[in-house]
Amino acid sequence: MIPLPTNSEILADSDAVARAAAERLTALCAAAPDRPIAVCLSGGSTPKRLYALLAGPDYRGALPWARLHWFFGDERHVPWDDAASNVRMVRDAFADAPIPPGNLHGIPANGSLAEDTAAYEAALKAFYGAAALDRNRPLFDLVLLGLGEDGHTASLFPGRAAVDESRAWVAPVPEAGLAPFVPRITLTFPALASAYSVLVLVTGEAKRTPLQRLAEGEDLPAARITGPVTWLLDRAASDT
Ligand code: 6PG
């Protein structure tokens, strides 16, 4: 068994991981019954199961869709109808979930990388209502993150400048460290940490290696995930 990050929960399989995350979201919504709820979505393949679960019969009726706002932790800088787009993946996974059009806040991909990065930071600040993060008033209710096989999270790849960004909320990543090798836009660690709850969803045997490297103390980007973090791992990833 791999020594696991602190605040790890081991679940039987990827379905159980998705369900645990869904339970966390519904609890957060119930605890804040009279205000907008902001969720920062992860891209990639792991969270697809969660998004479909939320839109499905087990959770659809429990969620306050009208006041749920969905943001993105990162995006591939491609058109939203591109197969690599996280907006496309999320729209497909949420299928016919009753998300009001103005509640899905995709990272723009129609200007330059710099323009779209600045536009998303402005959109986040407009939603938050301030230009500086207040540690007593998180930007997000829930941040969902994944773990790449190289130890990245969001689009914060090893060796890229965005990993060290400590002021901006959003940063450009001209060269991705893993496929798809397209320019990326990512939230930075200060923005990702500004949350009531941060869940890192890690499933599958392929994630044993980055988990092992984290356990050995490597300064991988995912080692810098902070805030109220819980790692939700399945047995395959945690080698248990
Ligand atoms: C992305 C994600 C990325 C993802 C990891 C894990 O845009 O690709 O935000 O950070 O979470 O790469 O991806 P999988 O879930 O596909 O293993």
Coordinates of C-alpha atoms and ligand atoms in Angstrom, one line a residue:
M1 CA 0.0 0.0 0.0
I2 CA 1.2 3.5 -0.9
P3 CA 1.5 6.0 1.9
L4 CA -1.4 8.2 1.1
P5 CA -1.8 12.0 1.3
T6 CA -3.2 13.2 4.5
N7 CA -7.0 13.5 4.5
S8 CA -7.4 10.5 2.1
E9 CA -10.5 8.4 1.9
I10 CA -10.2 5.0 0.1
L11 CA -13.4 4.0 -1.7
A12 CA -14.1 0.6 -3.4
D13 CA -14.1 1.8 -7.0
S14 CA -14.6 4.8 -9.2
D15 CA -18.4 4.7 -8.8
A16 CA -17.9 5.0 -5.0
V17 CA -15.5 7.9 -5.5
A18 CA -18.1 9.7 -7.7
R19 CA -20.8 9.0 -5.1
A20 CA -18.7 10.3 -2.2
A21 CA -18.1 13.5 -4.2
A22 CA -21.8 13.9 -5.0
E23 CA -22.7 13.5 -1.3
R24 CA -20.2 16.2 -0.5
L25 CA -21.7 18.6 -3.0
T26 CA -25.3 18.0 -1.9
A27 CA -24.2 18.5 1.7
L28 CA -22.6 21.8 0.8
C29 CA -25.7 22.9 -1.0
A30 CA -27.9 22.0 1.9
A31 CA -25.7 23.9 4.3
A32 CA -26.1 27.1 2.3
P33 CA -29.7 27.1 1.3
D34 CA -30.1 30.7 0.3
R35 CA -27.2 31.8 -1.8
P36 CA -25.5 30.9 -5.1
I37 CA -23.2 27.9 -4.9
A38 CA -19.9 28.0 -6.9
V39 CA -18.3 24.7 -8.0
C40 CA -15.0 24.6 -9.8
L41 CA -15.0 21.6 -12.2
S42 CA -12.1 19.4 -13.1
G43 CA -11.4 18.3 -16.6
G44 CA -10.1 15.0 -17.9
S45 CA -11.8 11.7 -17.7
T46 CA -12.1 10.9 -14.0
P47 CA -14.9 13.3 -13.1
K48 CA -17.2 12.3 -16.1
R49 CA -18.8 9.7 -13.9
L50 CA -19.5 12.3 -11.2
Y51 CA -21.0 14.7 -13.6
A52 CA -23.3 12.0 -15.0
L53 CA -24.2 10.9 -11.5
L54 CA -25.2 14.5 -10.6
A55 CA -27.4 14.7 -13.6
G56 CA -28.9 11.3 -13.0
P57 CA -31.9 10.1 -10.9
D58 CA -30.0 9.7 -7.7
Y59 CA -28.9 13.3 -7.3
R60 CA -30.7 15.4 -9.9
G61 CA -33.6 16.1 -7.6
A62 CA -31.4 17.0 -4.6
L63 CA -29.4 19.8 -6.3
P64 CA -30.5 23.4 -6.4
W65 CA -29.7 23.8 -10.1
A66 CA -30.9 27.4 -10.4
R67 CA -28.4 28.7 -7.9
L68 CA -25.5 26.3 -8.8
H69 CA -22.7 27.9 -10.8
W70 CA -20.2 25.8 -12.5
F71 CA -16.7 27.1 -13.2
F72 CA -13.6 25.3 -14.7
G73 CA -10.3 24.7 -13.0
D74 CA -8.6 24.6 -16.4
E75 CA -9.3 24.4 -20.1
R76 CA -7.6 23.4 -23.2
H77 CA -7.5 26.5 -25.4
V78 CA -9.5 25.1 -28.2
P79 CA -13.1 25.8 -29.4
W80 CA -15.8 24.6 -27.1
D81 CA -17.0 22.0 -29.6
D82 CA -13.5 20.5 -30.0
A83 CA -13.1 17.0 -28.7
A84 CA -10.4 18.2 -26.3
S85 CA -12.5 20.9 -24.7
N86 CA -13.4 20.5 -21.1
V87 CA -16.5 22.5 -21.7
R88 CA -17.6 20.0 -24.3
M89 CA -16.7 17.1 -21.9
V90 CA -18.8 18.7 -19.1
R91 CA -21.7 19.5 -21.4
D92 CA -21.7 15.9 -22.6
A93 CA -21.4 14.4 -19.2
F94 CA -24.1 16.6 -17.6
A95 CA -26.3 15.8 -20.6
D96 CA -29.8 17.1 -20.0
A97 CA -29.2 18.4 -16.4
P98 CA -31.2 21.6 -15.9
I99 CA -28.3 24.0 -15.9
P100 CA -29.4 27.5 -16.7
P101 CA -27.3 28.9 -19.6
G102 CA -25.8 31.6 -17.5
N103 CA -24.7 29.2 -14.8
L104 CA -22.0 27.3 -16.9
H105 CA -19.0 29.6 -16.9
G106 CA -16.6 28.1 -19.5
I107 CA -13.2 29.5 -19.9
P108 CA -13.3 31.5 -23.2
A109 CA -11.3 30.1 -26.2
N110 CA -12.1 32.7 -28.9
G111 CA -9.3 35.3 -28.3
S112 CA -5.6 35.0 -27.7
L113 CA -4.3 32.9 -24.8
A114 CA -3.6 36.1 -22.9
E115 CA -7.0 37.7 -23.7
D116 CA -8.9 34.7 -22.7
T117 CA -6.9 34.3 -19.5
A118 CA -7.6 37.9 -18.5
A119 CA -11.3 37.5 -19.4
Y120 CA -11.7 34.5 -17.2
E121 CA -10.0 36.2 -14.3
A122 CA -12.3 39.2 -14.7
A123 CA -15.3 36.9 -14.8
L124 CA -14.3 35.2 -11.6
K125 CA -13.7 38.5 -9.9
A126 CA -17.1 39.8 -11.1
F127 CA -18.8 36.7 -9.7
Y128 CA -16.9 37.0 -6.4
G129 CA -17.5 40.7 -6.2
A130 CA -13.9 41.7 -5.3
A131 CA -10.5 41.8 -6.8
A132 CA -8.7 40.2 -3.9
L133 CA -9.5 36.9 -2.2
D134 CA -10.6 37.0 1.4
R135 CA -9.6 34.0 3.3
N136 CA -12.8 34.3 5.3
R137 CA -14.9 34.2 2.2
P138 CA -13.9 31.5 -0.2
L139 CA -14.3 32.0 -4.0
F140 CA -15.7 28.4 -4.4
D141 CA -17.9 26.2 -2.3
L142 CA -16.3 23.2 -3.9
V143 CA -13.2 22.7 -6.0
L144 CA -12.8 19.4 -7.9
L145 CA -9.3 18.4 -9.0
G146 CA -7.6 15.4 -10.6
L147 CA -4.1 14.0 -10.6
G148 CA -2.2 13.6 -13.8
E149 CA 0.3 10.8 -14.2
D150 CA 3.1 13.3 -14.1
G151 CA 1.8 14.8 -10.9
H152 CA 0.0 17.8 -12.4
T153 CA -3.3 19.1 -11.4
A154 CA -5.6 21.3 -13.3
S155 CA -3.2 22.5 -16.0
L156 CA -0.4 23.2 -13.5
F157 CA 2.3 21.0 -15.0
P158 CA 5.8 20.3 -13.5
G159 CA 8.3 23.0 -14.5
R160 CA 5.7 25.5 -15.8
A161 CA 5.7 29.1 -14.5
A162 CA 1.9 28.9 -13.6
V163 CA 2.8 26.5 -10.8
D164 CA 4.6 29.3 -9.0
E165 CA 2.0 32.0 -9.7
S166 CA 1.0 33.5 -6.3
R167 CA -1.0 36.6 -7.3
A168 CA -3.1 36.0 -10.4
W169 CA -6.2 33.8 -10.1
V170 CA -5.8 32.5 -13.7
A171 CA -2.7 31.8 -15.7
P172 CA -1.8 30.9 -19.3
V173 CA 0.1 27.7 -20.0
P174 CA 1.5 28.0 -23.6
E175 CA 2.9 24.5 -23.5
A176 CA 1.1 21.6 -21.8
G177 CA 3.2 19.0 -20.1
L178 CA 0.9 16.1 -21.1
A179 CA -1.5 15.4 -24.0
P180 CA -3.4 17.0 -25.3
F181 CA -0.5 19.2 -26.3
V182 CA -2.4 22.4 -26.8
P183 CA -2.1 25.7 -25.0
R184 CA -4.0 25.7 -21.7
I185 CA -5.6 28.2 -19.3
T186 CA -5.5 27.2 -15.6
L187 CA -6.6 28.5 -12.3
T188 CA -3.6 29.0 -10.0
F189 CA -3.1 27.5 -6.6
P190 CA -4.3 30.6 -4.6
A191 CA -7.6 30.5 -6.5
L192 CA -8.0 26.7 -6.2
A193 CA -7.4 26.9 -2.5
S194 CA -10.1 29.5 -2.0
A195 CA -12.8 27.0 -1.2
Y196 CA -14.9 25.6 1.5
S197 CA -14.0 22.1 0.3
V198 CA -11.4 20.8 -2.2
L199 CA -11.8 17.2 -3.4
V200 CA -9.0 15.5 -5.4
L201 CA -10.5 12.5 -7.3
V202 CA -8.0 9.8 -8.1
T203 CA -8.9 6.5 -9.6
G204 CA -7.2 3.7 -11.4
E205 CA -3.9 1.9 -11.3
A206 CA -2.1 4.4 -13.5
K207 CA -2.3 6.9 -10.6
R208 CA -0.2 4.8 -8.3
T209 CA 3.0 6.2 -9.7
P210 CA 2.2 9.9 -9.0
L211 CA 0.8 9.0 -5.6
Q212 CA 4.0 7.1 -4.8
R213 CA 6.1 10.1 -6.0
L214 CA 4.0 12.4 -3.8
A215 CA 4.5 10.0 -0.9
E216 CA 8.2 10.2 -1.4
G217 CA 8.1 14.0 -1.0
E218 CA 8.6 15.1 -4.6
D219 CA 7.6 18.7 -5.1
L220 CA 5.1 17.8 -7.8
P221 CA 2.4 20.4 -8.6
A222 CA -0.2 18.2 -6.9
A223 CA 1.9 18.4 -3.7
R224 CA 0.9 22.1 -3.6
I225 CA -2.8 21.5 -3.4
T226 CA -3.9 23.3 -0.2
G227 CA -7.1 24.4 1.4
P228 CA -9.6 22.1 3.1
V229 CA -8.5 19.1 1.0
T230 CA -9.8 15.6 0.9
W231 CA -8.3 13.0 -1.5
L232 CA -10.9 10.5 -2.7
L233 CA -9.0 7.5 -4.0
D234 CA -10.3 4.1 -5.2
R235 CA -8.6 0.9 -4.2
A236 CA -6.9 0.6 -7.7
A237 CA -5.1 3.9 -7.3
S238 CA -4.2 3.4 -3.6
D239 CA -3.0 -0.1 -4.2
T240 CA -5.1 -1.5 -1.4
Ligands
6PG1 C1 -7.5 18.3 -17.7 C2 -7.7 18.2 -16.2 C3 -6.4 17.5 -15.6 C4 -6.9 16.2 -15.1 C5 -5.7 15.2 -14.9 C6 -6.2 13.8 -14.7 O1 -7.9 19.3 -18.2 O2 -7.0 17.4 -18.3 O3 -8.0 19.3 -15.5 O4 -5.8 18.2 -14.6 O5 -7.6 16.3 -13.9 O6 -4.9 15.3 -16.1 O7 -6.9 13.4 -15.9 P1 -7.7 12.1 -15.9 O8 -8.9 12.2 -15.0 O9 -8.2 12.0 -17.4 O10 -6.8 11.0 -15.5

